[in-house]
Coordinates of C-alpha atoms and ligand atoms in Angstrom, one line a residue:
M1 CA 9.0 -26.2 -1.0
D2 CA 12.8 -26.9 -1.1
G3 CA 12.8 -27.4 2.7
Q4 CA 11.9 -23.7 3.1
G5 CA 8.3 -24.2 4.3
D6 CA 8.8 -22.6 7.6
K7 CA 10.3 -19.3 6.6
M8 CA 7.6 -18.8 3.9
V9 CA 4.7 -19.3 6.3
W10 CA 4.3 -15.6 7.3
W11 CA 4.8 -14.5 3.7
R12 CA 2.1 -16.8 2.3
E13 CA -0.3 -15.6 5.0
A14 CA 0.5 -11.9 4.3
R15 CA -0.5 -11.6 0.6
F16 CA -0.1 -7.9 0.5
G17 CA 3.0 -5.8 1.0
M18 CA 4.2 -2.2 0.4
F19 CA 7.1 -1.6 -2.0
I20 CA 8.9 1.7 -1.4
H21 CA 11.1 3.3 -4.1
W22 CA 12.9 6.2 -2.4
G23 CA 16.1 7.8 -3.3
L24 CA 17.8 10.9 -4.8
Y25 CA 15.7 10.5 -8.0
A26 CA 12.8 11.9 -5.9
I27 CA 14.4 15.4 -6.3
P28 CA 14.3 15.7 -10.1
A29 CA 11.0 13.7 -9.9
G30 CA 11.1 13.1 -13.7
V31 CA 12.5 16.4 -14.8
W32 CA 16.1 17.1 -15.8
R33 CA 17.3 20.6 -16.9
G34 CA 13.7 21.6 -17.6
R35 CA 13.0 18.6 -19.7
C36 CA 10.5 15.9 -18.8
I37 CA 12.5 12.7 -19.1
P38 CA 10.4 9.8 -20.4
G39 CA 10.4 6.5 -18.4
I40 CA 10.2 5.5 -14.8
G41 CA 11.4 8.0 -12.3
E42 CA 14.2 6.1 -10.6
W43 CA 15.8 5.5 -14.0
I44 CA 16.3 9.3 -14.7
M45 CA 20.1 9.1 -14.3
Y46 CA 20.2 6.4 -17.0
N47 CA 17.6 7.8 -19.3
A48 CA 19.1 11.3 -19.3
K49 CA 22.6 10.0 -19.2
I50 CA 23.5 12.2 -16.2
P51 CA 27.2 12.1 -15.4
V52 CA 28.0 10.7 -12.0
K53 CA 29.6 14.0 -10.9
E54 CA 26.4 15.9 -11.7
Y55 CA 24.0 13.4 -10.2
E56 CA 26.0 13.1 -7.0
R57 CA 25.3 16.7 -6.3
L58 CA 21.6 15.9 -5.7
A59 CA 22.8 14.5 -2.3
E60 CA 23.6 18.0 -1.1
K61 CA 20.0 18.9 -1.6
F62 CA 18.4 15.8 -0.2
N63 CA 16.8 16.9 3.1
P64 CA 13.5 15.0 3.6
T65 CA 12.6 16.6 6.9
K66 CA 8.9 15.4 6.6
F67 CA 10.0 11.8 6.7
D68 CA 8.3 10.0 9.6
A69 CA 8.9 6.3 9.7
K70 CA 6.0 5.7 12.1
E71 CA 3.7 7.5 9.7
W72 CA 4.8 5.4 6.7
V73 CA 4.4 2.2 8.7
R74 CA 1.0 3.4 9.9
I75 CA -0.1 4.0 6.3
A76 CA 1.0 0.5 5.3
R77 CA -0.8 -1.1 8.3
E78 CA -4.0 0.9 7.7
A79 CA -3.8 -0.2 4.0
G80 CA -3.8 -3.8 5.3
M81 CA -0.3 -4.5 4.2
K82 CA 1.8 -6.9 6.2
Y83 CA 5.3 -6.2 5.0
I84 CA 7.4 -3.4 3.6
V85 CA 10.3 -3.7 1.1
I86 CA 12.3 -0.5 0.7
T87 CA 15.1 0.4 -1.6
A88 CA 18.4 0.3 0.3
K89 CA 20.3 0.9 -2.8
H90 CA 18.8 1.3 -6.2
H91 CA 20.5 1.4 -9.6
D92 CA 21.7 5.0 -9.1
G93 CA 24.0 3.5 -6.4
F94 CA 23.0 6.0 -3.7
C95 CA 22.7 4.2 -0.4
M96 CA 19.7 5.0 1.7
F97 CA 21.5 3.6 4.8
N98 CA 24.6 4.3 6.8
T99 CA 27.2 2.2 5.1
K100 CA 30.9 2.3 5.8
Y101 CA 31.8 1.1 2.3
T102 CA 30.9 4.4 0.6
D103 CA 30.3 8.0 1.7
Y104 CA 27.7 8.2 -1.0
N105 CA 25.0 7.5 1.5
I106 CA 22.1 9.4 3.1
V107 CA 23.9 9.8 6.5
K108 CA 27.2 11.0 5.2
A109 CA 26.4 12.9 2.0
T110 CA 23.2 14.7 2.8
P111 CA 22.1 17.5 5.1
F112 CA 19.5 15.1 6.5
K113 CA 22.1 12.9 8.2
R114 CA 19.6 10.3 9.4
D115 CA 19.3 6.6 8.5
P116 CA 15.7 6.1 7.4
L117 CA 16.1 2.3 7.3
K118 CA 17.0 2.2 11.0
E119 CA 14.0 4.3 11.8
L120 CA 11.8 2.1 9.6
S121 CA 13.1 -1.0 11.2
E122 CA 12.2 0.3 14.6
A123 CA 8.8 1.5 13.5
C124 CA 8.0 -1.9 11.9
R125 CA 9.0 -3.7 15.0
E126 CA 6.7 -1.6 17.0
E127 CA 3.8 -2.1 14.6
G128 CA 4.4 -5.8 14.0
L129 CA 5.1 -5.4 10.3
K130 CA 8.0 -7.2 8.5
L131 CA 10.7 -5.2 6.8
G132 CA 12.7 -6.2 3.8
F133 CA 15.3 -4.4 1.6
Y134 CA 15.5 -4.0 -2.1
Y135 CA 19.2 -4.0 -3.1
S136 CA 20.4 -3.5 -6.7
Q137 CA 23.1 -6.1 -6.9
T138 CA 23.8 -5.8 -10.6
L139 CA 23.2 -2.4 -11.9
D140 CA 25.0 0.4 -10.1
W141 CA 25.6 3.5 -12.2
H142 CA 27.7 5.1 -9.6
H143 CA 30.2 2.4 -8.7
P144 CA 33.1 2.2 -11.1
D145 CA 32.8 -1.6 -11.2
G146 CA 28.9 -1.8 -11.1
M147 CA 27.0 -2.5 -14.3
G148 CA 25.2 -0.2 -16.6
N149 CA 27.0 3.1 -16.7
F150 CA 28.7 3.3 -20.1
W151 CA 28.6 7.1 -20.3
D152 CA 31.0 7.6 -17.4
Y153 CA 33.0 4.4 -17.3
D154 CA 35.0 2.3 -19.8
I155 CA 33.0 -0.9 -19.5
S156 CA 35.9 -3.0 -20.8
K157 CA 37.9 -2.1 -17.7
Q158 CA 35.2 -2.8 -15.1
N159 CA 35.6 -5.7 -12.7
F160 CA 32.1 -6.8 -11.7
T161 CA 33.3 -9.8 -9.6
R162 CA 35.4 -7.4 -7.5
Y163 CA 32.3 -5.2 -7.1
I164 CA 30.3 -8.1 -5.8
K165 CA 32.9 -9.4 -3.5
E166 CA 34.3 -6.2 -2.1
Y167 CA 31.2 -4.0 -2.1
V168 CA 27.9 -5.8 -2.5
K169 CA 28.6 -8.6 0.0
P170 CA 29.9 -6.3 2.7
Q171 CA 27.0 -4.0 2.3
L172 CA 24.6 -6.9 2.4
E173 CA 26.2 -7.9 5.7
E174 CA 25.6 -4.5 7.1
L175 CA 22.0 -4.6 6.1
L176 CA 21.5 -8.1 7.5
T177 CA 23.2 -7.5 10.8
G178 CA 22.4 -3.8 11.6
Y179 CA 18.7 -3.5 11.1
G180 CA 17.0 -6.2 13.1
P181 CA 15.5 -9.3 11.3
V182 CA 15.4 -8.7 7.5
A183 CA 12.3 -10.4 6.3
V184 CA 13.1 -10.2 2.5
L185 CA 16.1 -9.4 0.4
W186 CA 14.7 -8.1 -2.9
F187 CA 17.3 -8.5 -5.6
D188 CA 16.5 -7.0 -9.0
I189 CA 17.3 -7.5 -12.7
T190 CA 19.2 -10.9 -12.0
T191 CA 22.8 -11.6 -11.6
P192 CA 25.1 -12.2 -14.6
T193 CA 26.4 -15.6 -13.8
P194 CA 24.9 -18.6 -11.9
E195 CA 28.1 -18.8 -9.8
L196 CA 27.8 -15.2 -8.6
A197 CA 24.1 -15.6 -8.0
R198 CA 24.7 -18.6 -5.8
E199 CA 27.5 -16.9 -4.0
L200 CA 25.2 -14.0 -3.1
R201 CA 22.4 -16.3 -2.1
D202 CA 24.5 -18.5 0.1
F203 CA 26.1 -15.5 1.7
V204 CA 22.7 -14.0 2.6
L205 CA 21.4 -17.3 4.0
E206 CA 24.6 -17.9 6.0
I207 CA 24.1 -14.7 7.8
S208 CA 20.3 -14.7 8.0
P209 CA 18.7 -18.1 7.1
N210 CA 15.2 -16.8 7.6
T211 CA 15.5 -14.0 5.1
I212 CA 13.4 -14.7 2.0
I213 CA 15.1 -14.0 -1.3
S214 CA 13.3 -12.6 -4.3
G215 CA 13.3 -14.5 -7.6
R216 CA 15.4 -11.9 -9.5
I217 CA 18.6 -13.2 -7.9
G218 CA 18.4 -15.1 -11.2
G219 CA 21.5 -16.7 -12.5
Y220 CA 21.4 -15.3 -16.0
L221 CA 20.5 -11.9 -17.3
R222 CA 16.9 -11.3 -18.0
M223 CA 14.9 -8.2 -18.1
P224 CA 12.3 -7.5 -15.4
S225 CA 9.6 -8.1 -17.9
T226 CA 9.8 -11.8 -17.4
M227 CA 9.0 -14.0 -14.5
C228 CA 12.0 -15.5 -12.8
K229 CA 12.8 -17.7 -9.8
G230 CA 16.4 -18.5 -10.4
L231 CA 17.9 -19.2 -7.0
G232 CA 15.3 -17.2 -5.1
D233 CA 12.8 -18.5 -2.7
Y234 CA 9.8 -17.6 -4.8
I235 CA 9.0 -16.5 -8.3
T236 CA 9.1 -12.8 -9.0
M237 CA 6.7 -11.9 -11.8
G238 CA 7.6 -9.3 -14.4
D239 CA 6.9 -5.7 -13.3
N240 CA 3.1 -5.3 -13.2
Q241 CA 2.5 -8.7 -14.7
I242 CA -0.2 -11.0 -13.3
P243 CA -0.1 -14.5 -14.7
D244 CA -3.1 -15.8 -16.7
R245 CA -3.8 -18.7 -14.3
K246 CA -2.7 -20.0 -10.9
I247 CA 0.8 -21.0 -10.3
E248 CA 1.6 -23.9 -8.0
D249 CA 4.6 -22.2 -6.4
D250 CA 5.1 -19.1 -4.2
W251 CA 5.1 -16.0 -6.3
E252 CA 4.8 -12.2 -6.0
V253 CA 4.1 -9.4 -8.5
P254 CA 5.6 -6.0 -8.0
M255 CA 3.1 -3.4 -9.1
T256 CA 3.0 0.4 -9.5
L257 CA 0.2 2.6 -8.3
N258 CA 0.7 4.9 -11.3
D259 CA 3.3 4.4 -14.0
T260 CA 6.5 4.9 -12.1
W261 CA 8.2 3.4 -9.0
G262 CA 10.3 6.4 -8.0
Y263 CA 8.3 9.7 -7.5
K264 CA 7.5 11.6 -10.7
S265 CA 5.8 15.0 -10.2
Y266 CA 3.7 14.7 -13.3
D267 CA 2.6 11.1 -13.2
H268 CA -1.1 11.2 -12.2
N269 CA -2.2 8.0 -13.8
W270 CA -3.3 6.5 -10.5
K271 CA -5.2 3.2 -10.3
S272 CA -8.5 3.5 -8.5
P273 CA -8.9 1.9 -5.1
G274 CA -11.5 -0.5 -6.8
K275 CA -9.0 -1.5 -9.4
V276 CA -6.3 -2.2 -6.7
I277 CA -8.8 -4.3 -4.7
Q278 CA -9.7 -6.3 -7.8
I279 CA -6.0 -6.7 -8.7
L280 CA -5.3 -8.0 -5.2
V281 CA -8.1 -10.5 -5.4
D282 CA -6.9 -11.6 -8.8
V283 CA -3.4 -12.1 -7.5
V284 CA -4.5 -14.1 -4.4
S285 CA -6.9 -16.1 -6.5
K286 CA -3.9 -17.3 -8.4
G287 CA -1.9 -18.0 -5.3
G288 CA 0.4 -15.0 -5.3
N289 CA 1.4 -11.9 -3.3
L290 CA 1.0 -8.3 -4.3
L291 CA 3.8 -5.9 -3.6
L292 CA 2.3 -2.5 -4.3
N293 CA 4.6 0.4 -4.7
V294 CA 4.7 4.0 -3.4
G295 CA 7.2 6.5 -4.4
P296 CA 7.8 9.1 -1.6
T297 CA 8.7 12.7 -2.4
A298 CA 12.1 14.4 -1.8
E299 CA 10.5 16.0 1.3
G300 CA 9.8 12.5 2.7
E301 CA 6.1 12.1 2.2
I302 CA 4.1 9.3 0.5
P303 CA 2.2 11.3 -2.1
K304 CA -1.4 12.1 -1.0
P305 CA -3.1 10.3 -3.9
S306 CA -1.3 7.1 -3.0
V307 CA -2.3 7.4 0.6
D308 CA -5.9 8.0 -0.3
I309 CA -6.0 5.0 -2.5
L310 CA -4.3 2.8 0.1
L311 CA -6.6 3.8 2.9
E312 CA -9.6 2.9 0.8
V313 CA -8.1 -0.5 0.0
G314 CA -7.5 -0.9 3.7
K315 CA -11.1 -0.2 4.5
W316 CA -12.2 -3.0 2.2
L317 CA -9.6 -5.3 3.7
K318 CA -10.8 -4.6 7.2
N319 CA -14.1 -6.1 6.3
N320 CA -13.0 -8.7 3.9
G321 CA -9.5 -9.7 5.0
E322 CA -10.6 -13.2 5.9
S323 CA -10.9 -13.9 2.1
I324 CA -7.3 -12.6 1.5
Y325 CA -4.9 -13.3 4.4
G326 CA -3.9 -16.9 4.5
A327 CA -6.1 -17.6 1.5
G328 CA -4.9 -18.8 -1.9
A329 CA -6.0 -20.3 -5.2
A330 CA -8.9 -22.8 -5.1
P331 CA -8.1 -26.3 -6.2
F332 CA -10.5 -25.7 -9.1
D333 CA -10.6 -22.8 -11.5
A334 CA -13.3 -20.2 -12.2
P335 CA -13.7 -19.6 -15.9
T336 CA -11.5 -16.7 -16.9
D337 CA -14.4 -14.7 -18.3
A338 CA -16.6 -15.3 -15.2
P339 CA -17.8 -12.1 -13.4
Y340 CA -16.2 -13.5 -10.2
K341 CA -13.0 -14.9 -8.8
F342 CA -12.3 -17.5 -6.2
T343 CA -10.0 -17.4 -3.2
Y344 CA -9.9 -20.4 -0.9
K345 CA -9.0 -21.8 2.4
P346 CA -9.6 -25.5 3.3
G347 CA -13.3 -25.7 4.0
R348 CA -14.1 -22.2 2.7
L349 CA -14.6 -20.9 -0.8
Y350 CA -14.7 -17.1 -1.2
V351 CA -16.6 -16.0 -4.3
H352 CA -15.5 -12.4 -5.1
V353 CA -18.3 -11.0 -7.2
F354 CA -17.1 -8.2 -9.5
G355 CA -20.1 -8.1 -11.8
W356 CA -23.4 -8.3 -10.0
P357 CA -26.2 -10.3 -11.7
W358 CA -29.2 -8.3 -12.8
D359 CA -31.7 -11.2 -12.2
G360 CA -30.8 -12.1 -8.6
C361 CA -29.2 -15.4 -9.7
L362 CA -25.5 -15.6 -9.3
R363 CA -24.3 -18.5 -11.4
I364 CA -21.2 -20.3 -10.4
F365 CA -20.3 -22.3 -13.4
G366 CA -19.5 -26.0 -13.6
V367 CA -19.0 -26.8 -9.9
K368 CA -21.4 -29.7 -9.6
G369 CA -19.5 -32.7 -8.2
V370 CA -16.6 -30.3 -7.5
I371 CA -17.8 -28.7 -4.4
E372 CA -20.4 -29.7 -1.8
P373 CA -21.8 -26.5 -0.4
E374 CA -23.0 -26.6 3.2
K375 CA -23.9 -23.0 3.5
A376 CA -23.5 -19.7 1.6
Y377 CA -23.5 -16.3 3.2
F378 CA -22.2 -12.8 2.7
L379 CA -18.8 -12.2 4.3
L380 CA -20.0 -8.7 5.3
D381 CA -23.0 -10.1 7.1
P382 CA -22.1 -10.6 10.8
S383 CA -25.2 -12.8 11.3
Q384 CA -24.0 -15.1 8.5
K385 CA -27.6 -15.5 7.3
S386 CA -27.8 -18.3 4.8
L387 CA -28.4 -17.5 1.2
N388 CA -30.6 -19.8 -0.8
Y389 CA -29.1 -21.8 -3.6
S390 CA -30.1 -24.4 -6.1
W391 CA -28.5 -26.3 -8.9
D392 CA -29.0 -25.8 -12.6
N393 CA -27.3 -28.8 -14.3
E394 CA -23.6 -28.3 -13.6
D395 CA -24.0 -24.8 -12.2
L396 CA -24.7 -23.6 -8.7
I397 CA -27.2 -20.7 -8.5
I398 CA -26.9 -18.5 -5.5
H399 CA -30.0 -16.3 -5.0
V400 CA -28.9 -12.8 -4.2
P401 CA -30.6 -9.4 -3.6
D402 CA -30.8 -6.9 -6.4
K403 CA -27.9 -4.8 -5.3
P404 CA -24.4 -5.8 -4.3
L405 CA -23.3 -5.1 -0.7
D406 CA -20.0 -3.6 -2.1
S407 CA -19.9 -2.2 -5.6
V408 CA -16.3 -3.2 -6.1
D409 CA -16.3 -6.7 -4.7
T410 CA -19.0 -8.4 -2.7
V411 CA -17.6 -11.6 -1.1
I412 CA -19.9 -14.7 -0.7
V413 CA -18.5 -17.4 1.5
I414 CA -19.4 -21.0 0.6
R415 CA -18.8 -23.3 3.5
L416 CA -17.7 -26.6 2.0
G417 CA -18.5 -30.1 3.1
G418 CA -16.4 -33.1 2.4
C419 CA -13.2 -31.3 3.5
Ligands
LIG501 C1 12.6 -2.9 -12.7 C2 13.3 -1.5 -12.7 C3 13.4 -1.0 -11.3 C4 12.3 -1.3 -10.3 C5 11.8 -2.7 -10.4 C6 10.6 -3.0 -9.6 O1 13.5 -3.8 -12.4 O2 14.5 -1.5 -13.3 O3 13.7 0.4 -11.4 O4 12.9 -1.1 -9.1 O5 11.6 -3.0 -11.7 O6 10.2 -4.3 -9.8

């Protein structure tokens, strides 16, 4: 674990976090000059090639008076999430915190005048959630030396190294020193050279050794569709990409609840709560964390459909959390086409049954000689009444009632001997 075992302990235990993409892009919400702009909401400046001077004016209108840090943290907690990562600065360059290195920030440039990251850090402290910051270290379409804006700036004259040294690092210092302990620094898109990536990483760790750094710090340019560890503390998967099998390293997948990160008024392609639960189980069964996104509105609210989904997931987690928090991949695999997934803790195998057997026989394939069951019971059953089981050659057959206890995922605990 690269000597980082300790700072990763809470993170491995947590398994489920909330990603928040919130910025000026919530105002157009996917529409510019009456045209629906294809692509993810927070990329609207790029996708519509909006000039800096024009985009900047959104700040005058940004007044999210319904923002309530406590409410957001309450939603995350009720959803069973253990940490929050919020955009401090996204690719549009607008700073969602009170920085002295540009006036293009939420306190100085908007009628709102409040620092939501401060408020969130207090609310998280009160509720016992960890808080981390997403910071776009490479793309910055507003800063004359940041990368990516070729419609306003002459790229050949840009000085990226100066931008990192004189802007990014001082801002990171502000974030790492002014907002309580920063649990995660979520760098995105990767950094163009290994030297700059190392410089940033070392800088963060010097100020705050316990901050966990995302895999996209990189060291070479790669798109967010690929998994990457680079100089980070864990592997960041491509956006919305779950690996085929378990990974023997710390990893996290950022995932959208619909098809955008930043709020888009007309994206209603929500994942169902059941789907989210099965995704979370799949991720944990492969040893990873799920960082699930919400994109709050320009008024400052997490969209109602997102809240409804999250609260349903939270209900399931309240009853089944034992099989998720602090759990990970089993040392042996379930066949990829099996109607169940395994999560695991030493001495406990959790069988998450997605497809209930019609004949009362739940067949766990090929585990003879692999596990020594001592007892099987439903996680939902407080009396832990034993379920009968028998062997059929290599397969363990658990005898179950006709109907599942939970139609999305009924968890059977197998207590293991020989551990
Ligand atoms: C991509 C997008 C970015 C989003 C991120 C989330 O890198 O560029 O907009 O923040 O994915 O993982």
